[in-house]
C-alpha positions as MATLAB code, in Angstrom:
seq = 'MWFYNVTFWLLFCQQVTSLNSCDNNEDHKSTEFMYSKENNEMLALIQDSLKNYVNCPFSNCSCYADTITKDLSVFKNGISDVMLNAAKTRGTTYKIIDGRLYRNADCMFPARCIGVEHYLRKLSNKLPDLQIVLNTRDWPQVTRFQGEVLPVFSFSKTKDYLDIMYPAWAFWEGGPAIKLYPRGLGRWDKHRQSLDRAAQQWPWKEKLSVAFFRGSRTNSERDSLVLLSREQPDLVDAAYTKNQAWKSEKDTLYSPPAEEVALEDHCKYKYLFNFRGVAASFRLKHLFLCESLVFNVGNEWLEFFHTALKPWVHYIPVKSNATKKELRDLLDFFKHHDDIAHKIAKMGRDFIWNHLRNKEVFCYWKLLLKKYSRLLNFKPKLHGTEIEIV';
ca = [
     -10.333  -24.991   30.125;
     -12.181  -22.025   31.366;
      -9.118  -21.283   34.062;
      -6.353  -21.910   31.271;
      -8.236  -19.033   29.034;
      -8.729  -16.717   31.831;
      -5.009  -17.068   32.654;
      -4.066  -16.497   29.180;
      -6.010  -13.430   28.993;
      -4.363  -11.974   32.255;
      -0.644  -13.088   31.167;
      -1.601  -11.183   27.783;
      -2.308   -8.217   29.440;
       0.945   -8.433   31.613;
       3.220   -9.195   28.724;
       2.171   -6.894   26.163;
       3.342   -3.814   28.245;
       3.222   -1.511   25.253;
      -0.808   -2.052   25.492;
      -1.281    0.426   28.478;
      -4.354   -1.642   29.771;
      -6.549   -4.547   28.728;
      -9.965   -3.317   28.646;
     -11.931   -5.220   31.088;
     -14.962   -2.780   31.024;
     -16.420   -3.282   27.785;
     -19.873   -4.990   27.382;
     -18.699   -8.132   26.047;
     -21.545   -9.863   23.847;
     -20.276  -13.458   24.232;
     -18.378  -15.152   27.060;
     -17.948  -17.753   24.676;
     -16.310  -15.650   21.569;
     -14.165  -14.070   24.649;
     -12.560  -17.355   25.805;
     -12.644  -19.251   22.154;
      -9.723  -20.933   20.795;
      -9.850  -19.074   17.804;
      -9.745  -15.735   20.002;
      -6.606  -16.839   22.180;
      -4.954  -17.723   18.821;
      -5.110  -14.552   17.428;
      -4.092  -12.750   21.018;
      -1.143  -14.951   20.822;
      -0.230  -14.216   17.203;
      -0.323  -10.386   17.876;
       1.670  -10.854   20.966;
       4.394  -12.630   19.122;
       4.161   -9.979   16.541;
       4.500   -6.997   18.835;
       7.413   -8.808   20.765;
       9.441   -9.728   17.616;
       9.178   -6.379   15.958;
      12.056   -4.005   15.650;
      11.039   -0.682   14.559;
      12.985    1.156   11.633;
      15.662    3.169   13.374;
      16.685    5.251   10.144;
      15.157    8.709    9.336;
      16.020    7.844    5.658;
      14.941    5.321    3.157;
      17.212    2.577    4.268;
      13.729    0.947    5.776;
      13.535   -0.151    2.102;
      16.908   -0.862    1.101;
      16.370   -4.717    1.269;
      13.762   -4.119   -1.751;
      16.162   -2.573   -3.627;
      18.826   -4.996   -2.966;
      16.363   -7.941   -4.031;
      14.897   -6.254   -7.006;
      18.444   -5.676   -8.302;
      19.841   -8.928   -7.331;
      18.497  -10.737  -10.799;
      21.016   -8.419  -12.532;
      24.080   -9.049  -10.657;
      26.156  -10.055  -14.100;
      25.359   -6.681  -15.407;
      22.693   -4.967  -17.628;
      23.618   -4.335  -21.390;
      22.352   -2.199  -24.085;
      21.195   -5.139  -26.022;
      19.026   -5.753  -22.738;
      17.632   -2.439  -22.673;
      16.994   -2.437  -26.409;
      14.860   -5.785  -25.984;
      13.083   -4.371  -23.166;
      12.174   -0.887  -24.785;
       8.593   -1.900  -26.363;
       7.510   -2.453  -22.587;
       7.746    0.970  -21.117;
       9.198    4.445  -21.667;
      13.036    4.971  -22.237;
      14.535    7.511  -19.779;
      18.336    8.667  -19.825;
      20.336   10.667  -17.489;
      23.090   12.420  -19.548;
      25.435   14.712  -17.854;
      22.994   15.758  -15.353;
      20.163   16.277  -17.589;
      16.909   14.011  -18.091;
      15.769   12.920  -21.329;
      13.288   10.387  -22.723;
      11.295    9.037  -25.748;
       9.044   11.479  -27.274;
       6.255    9.144  -26.465;
       4.835    8.350  -23.295;
       1.691    6.040  -23.292;
       0.354    7.683  -19.894;
       1.285   11.528  -20.000;
       0.174   12.407  -16.515;
       1.953    9.262  -15.069;
       5.155   10.490  -16.930;
       4.784   13.750  -15.277;
       4.650   12.291  -11.982;
       7.586   10.177  -12.313;
       9.575   13.233  -13.992;
       9.056   15.261  -10.966;
      11.571   13.099   -9.115;
      13.899   12.453  -11.681;
      14.170   15.967  -12.838;
      15.083   16.994   -9.383;
      17.880   14.319   -9.012;
      19.324   14.399  -12.309;
      22.254   16.380  -11.475;
      22.840   14.117   -8.566;
      23.002   10.886  -10.625;
      25.817    9.289  -13.039;
      24.766    8.668  -16.420;
      22.059    5.933  -16.673;
      19.407    4.584  -19.046;
      16.383    2.766  -17.844;
      12.915    1.473  -19.245;
      10.061    2.618  -17.238;
       6.699    1.041  -17.502;
       3.889    3.078  -16.606;
       1.135    0.545  -17.042;
      -0.658   -0.992  -14.138;
       0.543   -4.606  -14.682;
       3.981   -5.517  -14.510;
       6.169   -6.795  -17.492;
       8.571   -9.581  -16.535;
       7.376  -13.021  -15.349;
       9.908  -14.968  -13.807;
       8.502  -18.200  -15.729;
       9.139  -17.477  -19.249;
      10.937  -15.284  -21.632;
      14.364  -13.320  -20.869;
      14.942  -11.417  -17.633;
      14.644   -7.743  -18.832;
      15.392   -4.795  -16.573;
      12.146   -2.930  -16.534;
      10.964   -0.491  -13.768;
       7.197   -1.256  -12.522;
       5.365    0.488   -9.585;
       3.800   -2.703   -8.056;
       4.402   -6.544   -8.828;
       3.999   -9.791   -7.115;
       6.223  -12.776   -6.469;
       5.726  -14.064   -9.995;
       7.304  -11.029  -11.574;
      10.848   -9.619  -11.570;
      10.375   -6.100  -12.544;
      12.404   -3.479  -10.400;
       9.985   -1.560   -8.330;
      10.216    2.025   -8.175;
       7.847    4.822   -6.373;
       4.883    5.147   -8.082;
       3.649    8.264  -10.297;
       0.891    9.009   -7.737;
       3.189   10.004   -5.160;
       2.962   13.463   -7.326;
       0.446   13.131  -10.156;
      -1.398   10.849  -12.126;
      -3.077    8.510   -9.917;
      -6.754    7.399  -10.401;
      -8.995    9.817  -11.819;
     -12.533    9.933  -10.084;
     -14.979   12.324   -9.460;
     -13.331   13.614   -6.151;
     -10.188   13.844   -7.914;
     -10.800   14.541  -11.766;
      -6.997   14.886  -12.491;
      -5.913   11.833  -10.775;
      -4.943   11.155   -7.092;
      -1.641   12.701   -6.411;
       0.275   15.207   -4.355;
       1.092   12.697   -1.549;
       2.627   15.662    0.482;
      -0.609   17.853    0.273;
      -2.503   14.579    1.174;
      -0.271   13.869    4.238;
      -1.348   17.026    5.738;
      -5.018   17.035    5.160;
      -5.335   13.408    6.481;
      -3.483   14.257    9.499;
      -5.874   17.335   10.137;
      -8.418   14.822    9.777;
      -7.169   12.374   12.028;
      -7.070   14.906   14.892;
     -10.641   15.713   14.147;
     -11.576   12.089   14.605;
      -9.395   10.711   17.669;
      -9.699    7.347   18.349;
     -12.525    7.376   21.095;
     -14.570    9.383   18.846;
     -14.040    7.346   15.784;
     -17.336    5.313   14.758;
     -17.044    1.607   15.645;
     -17.736    0.565   11.893;
     -15.985   -0.920    9.353;
     -15.757    1.285    6.127;
     -15.071    0.708    2.396;
     -15.658    2.824   -0.692;
     -14.619    1.746   -4.043;
     -15.433    0.186   -7.646;
     -16.308   -3.549   -8.016;
     -12.880   -3.994   -9.655;
     -13.099   -7.730   -8.697;
     -15.429  -10.183   -6.735;
     -13.050  -10.323   -3.682;
     -14.907   -6.953   -2.162;
     -18.262   -8.743   -2.579;
     -18.244  -10.406    0.809;
     -17.827   -7.180    2.621;
     -20.333   -5.221    0.432;
     -22.973   -8.279    1.341;
     -22.022   -7.843    5.065;
     -22.851   -4.517    4.993;
     -26.188   -5.059    3.661;
     -27.000   -7.698    6.301;
     -25.383   -5.713    9.244;
     -25.163   -1.890    8.540;
     -24.236   -1.057   11.911;
     -21.207   -3.355   11.863;
     -20.004   -2.404    8.132;
     -20.693    0.664    5.830;
     -19.202   -0.663    2.579;
     -20.759    0.087   -1.008;
     -19.534    0.042   -4.604;
     -19.389    3.345   -6.448;
     -19.102    3.887  -10.562;
     -16.172    3.548  -12.312;
     -15.393    4.240  -16.073;
     -16.490    0.580  -16.969;
     -20.272    0.852  -15.324;
     -22.879    0.066  -17.223;
     -25.870   -1.280  -15.029;
     -26.493   -2.166  -11.309;
     -25.200   -5.552  -12.021;
     -21.542   -3.867  -11.960;
     -22.484   -2.707   -8.307;
     -23.824   -5.810   -7.319;
     -27.563   -4.986   -8.235;
     -27.497   -2.070   -5.877;
     -27.431    1.733   -7.125;
     -23.942    3.055   -7.060;
     -22.627    4.900   -3.895;
     -21.506    8.239   -3.932;
     -17.500    8.508   -3.499;
     -16.413    9.587   -0.100;
     -13.212   11.763    0.300;
      -9.898   10.199    1.758;
     -10.427   12.640    4.666;
     -13.746   11.541    5.605;
     -12.701    7.663    5.893;
     -11.052    8.970    9.122;
     -14.275    8.850   11.002;
     -14.428    5.053   11.174;
     -12.160    2.891   13.213;
     -12.034    0.123   10.520;
     -10.856    0.903    6.945;
     -10.832   -1.624    4.462;
      -7.960   -1.805    1.525;
      -8.447   -4.094   -1.502;
      -6.244   -4.423   -4.418;
      -7.483   -2.830   -7.541;
      -5.792   -4.189  -10.844;
      -2.372   -4.085   -9.154;
      -1.678   -2.627   -5.876;
      -4.027   -0.166   -4.334;
      -2.939    3.658   -4.190;
      -5.474    3.952   -1.267;
      -3.186    2.026    1.308;
      -0.845    4.561    2.324;
      -3.511    6.976    2.770;
      -5.739    4.933    4.784;
      -2.900    4.610    7.691;
      -2.753    8.559    8.234;
      -6.386    8.095    9.595;
      -5.039    6.502   12.575;
      -7.605    3.987   11.892;
      -7.167    0.199   11.946;
      -6.202   -1.221    8.261;
      -7.590   -4.094    7.289;
      -5.569   -5.210    4.069;
      -7.335   -7.968    2.191;
      -4.743  -10.003   -0.049;
      -1.013   -9.749    0.365;
       0.043  -10.497   -3.389;
       0.744   -6.934   -4.622;
       3.508   -5.235   -3.301;
       4.969   -1.668   -3.806;
       8.296   -0.732   -2.721;
       7.366    0.087    1.029;
       5.176   -2.568    1.593;
       7.454   -5.229    2.906;
       8.466   -2.851    5.876;
       5.008   -3.052    6.928;
       4.336   -5.774    9.076;
       0.843   -7.852    9.639;
      -0.526   -7.731   13.191;
       1.917   -4.725   13.819;
       1.041   -2.130   11.335;
      -2.299   -3.593    9.772;
      -4.721   -6.733    9.983;
      -4.293   -9.152    6.990;
      -7.065  -10.540    5.488;
      -7.284  -13.527    3.133;
      -8.426  -12.439   -0.410;
     -11.553  -15.069   -0.004;
     -12.344  -14.345    3.189;
     -16.206  -14.952    3.894;
     -18.752  -12.798    5.455;
     -18.492  -14.888    8.851;
     -14.715  -14.709    8.717;
     -14.869  -10.890    8.312;
     -17.698  -10.651   11.049;
     -15.662  -12.731   13.530;
     -12.514  -10.352   12.681;
     -14.130   -7.181   13.237;
     -16.132   -8.496   16.468;
     -12.554   -9.577   17.989;
     -11.432   -5.982   17.605;
     -14.516   -4.635   18.771;
     -13.694   -6.731   21.753;
      -9.936   -5.669   21.874;
     -10.199   -2.043   21.483;
      -6.828   -1.254   23.101;
      -5.094   -3.467   20.814;
      -6.767   -2.201   17.874;
      -5.822    1.255   18.528;
      -2.403    0.266   19.263;
      -2.009   -1.087   16.053;
      -3.656    1.669   14.125;
      -1.205    3.855   15.726;
       1.789    2.002   15.066;
       0.740    1.815   11.438;
       0.313    5.473   11.468;
       3.247    6.246   12.830;
       5.046    4.079   10.313;
       3.957    5.808    7.515;
       4.085    9.244    8.930;
       7.945    8.873    9.826;
       9.105    6.788    7.087;
       7.162    7.275    3.827;
       7.634   11.109    3.329;
       8.388   12.848    0.146;
      12.142   12.716    1.644;
      11.979    9.033    1.509;
      10.503    9.185   -1.895;
      13.255   11.025   -3.087;
      15.702    8.972   -1.234;
      14.412    5.976   -2.900;
      14.855    6.851   -6.282;
      18.304    7.947   -5.591;
      19.590    5.083   -3.920;
      17.579    2.639   -6.333;
      19.017    4.590   -9.619;
      22.568    4.804   -7.977;
      22.798    1.191   -7.432;
      21.460    0.590  -10.651;
      23.732    2.306  -12.509;
      26.424    0.559  -11.151;
      25.273   -2.430  -13.213;
      25.136   -0.860  -16.665;
      28.165   -2.478  -18.608;
      28.071    0.262  -21.463;
      27.934    3.810  -21.379;
      24.461    5.489  -22.072;
      24.469    8.097  -25.044;
      21.658   10.298  -26.951;
      20.586    9.247  -30.457;
      19.029   12.471  -31.210;
      15.560   11.209  -30.988;
      14.782   12.139  -27.512;
      13.214   14.889  -25.617;
      14.559   16.738  -22.838;
      12.384   17.159  -19.809;
      13.204   20.470  -17.897;
];
């Protein structure tokens, strides 16, 4: 058995040629860990994932075209004005008429509408006449299990919903507001640059070999990591911050709330954890640009670009109910396989850097709305109650 495991390790080093070398110089804490069944299974899983992955060759948003096709497929028989009228209570109605952008006078979340309108306004003269209902709530609106299937645009959903995904407002404005970002997280174009600078200040070999997380206790999925941090602070630095609903230390798992940490300061850590919030987390795309290894907990909630990111290639998938032991074993694995960790971290960073620029966000909006407009079986028109967005 010992010979089989050593042979497997040598073969893995030879076959994954993109990993320049296998680090045989680390001070491995446990021979049993290095040659365990679980260790070998994970090595094989990573090997297969890397071998079978085909990098997206496109320099535009075609990496995400399948998402548009899938989201619109349920409306292959067309979209009527009756359907849009039935959907109007689930979001804000936007219209593009003769190259000009209009919407309802009321918007539930003004900053979120501004974030969306930044893209729609710039694209309006390049698009045909169209009408959409756009949901700016956190939660999707069209369940596949009951009620009429209606065309509603939402930024995030699970497999249980049929909403049409669009690039979230937070690419420009209207993301979560915290002390560090009092006007809300936004300006993805600027964060790309600041995170790139931070990543250069903290190259892989200088990063702390510690898992890191800061965020509010939106749900209990985060508890295991925070509790592990309290037991092993040399392995994990994870703590809860206040949110708007904070009332007592019960809301931060019976410890004083931690201070918020700027996204750029995450880059000093090798291992970064992402958890869902109420829906998909706005944090995820930012973490990749640190060129740290991203551990993405749960895979239920999607944004438009998520399906192009592949587990074990761009990030490490973690189940939502992972125990402290499972998290510890996972981190120990990547501590013992530093070259593999760095390889995946770099592939995740490179994908987001090359394929999720503002250019791709504009491209996705344009492609989505053009394909959507072809499904309309009526000619949109103004009713005199809309306001023009200029």
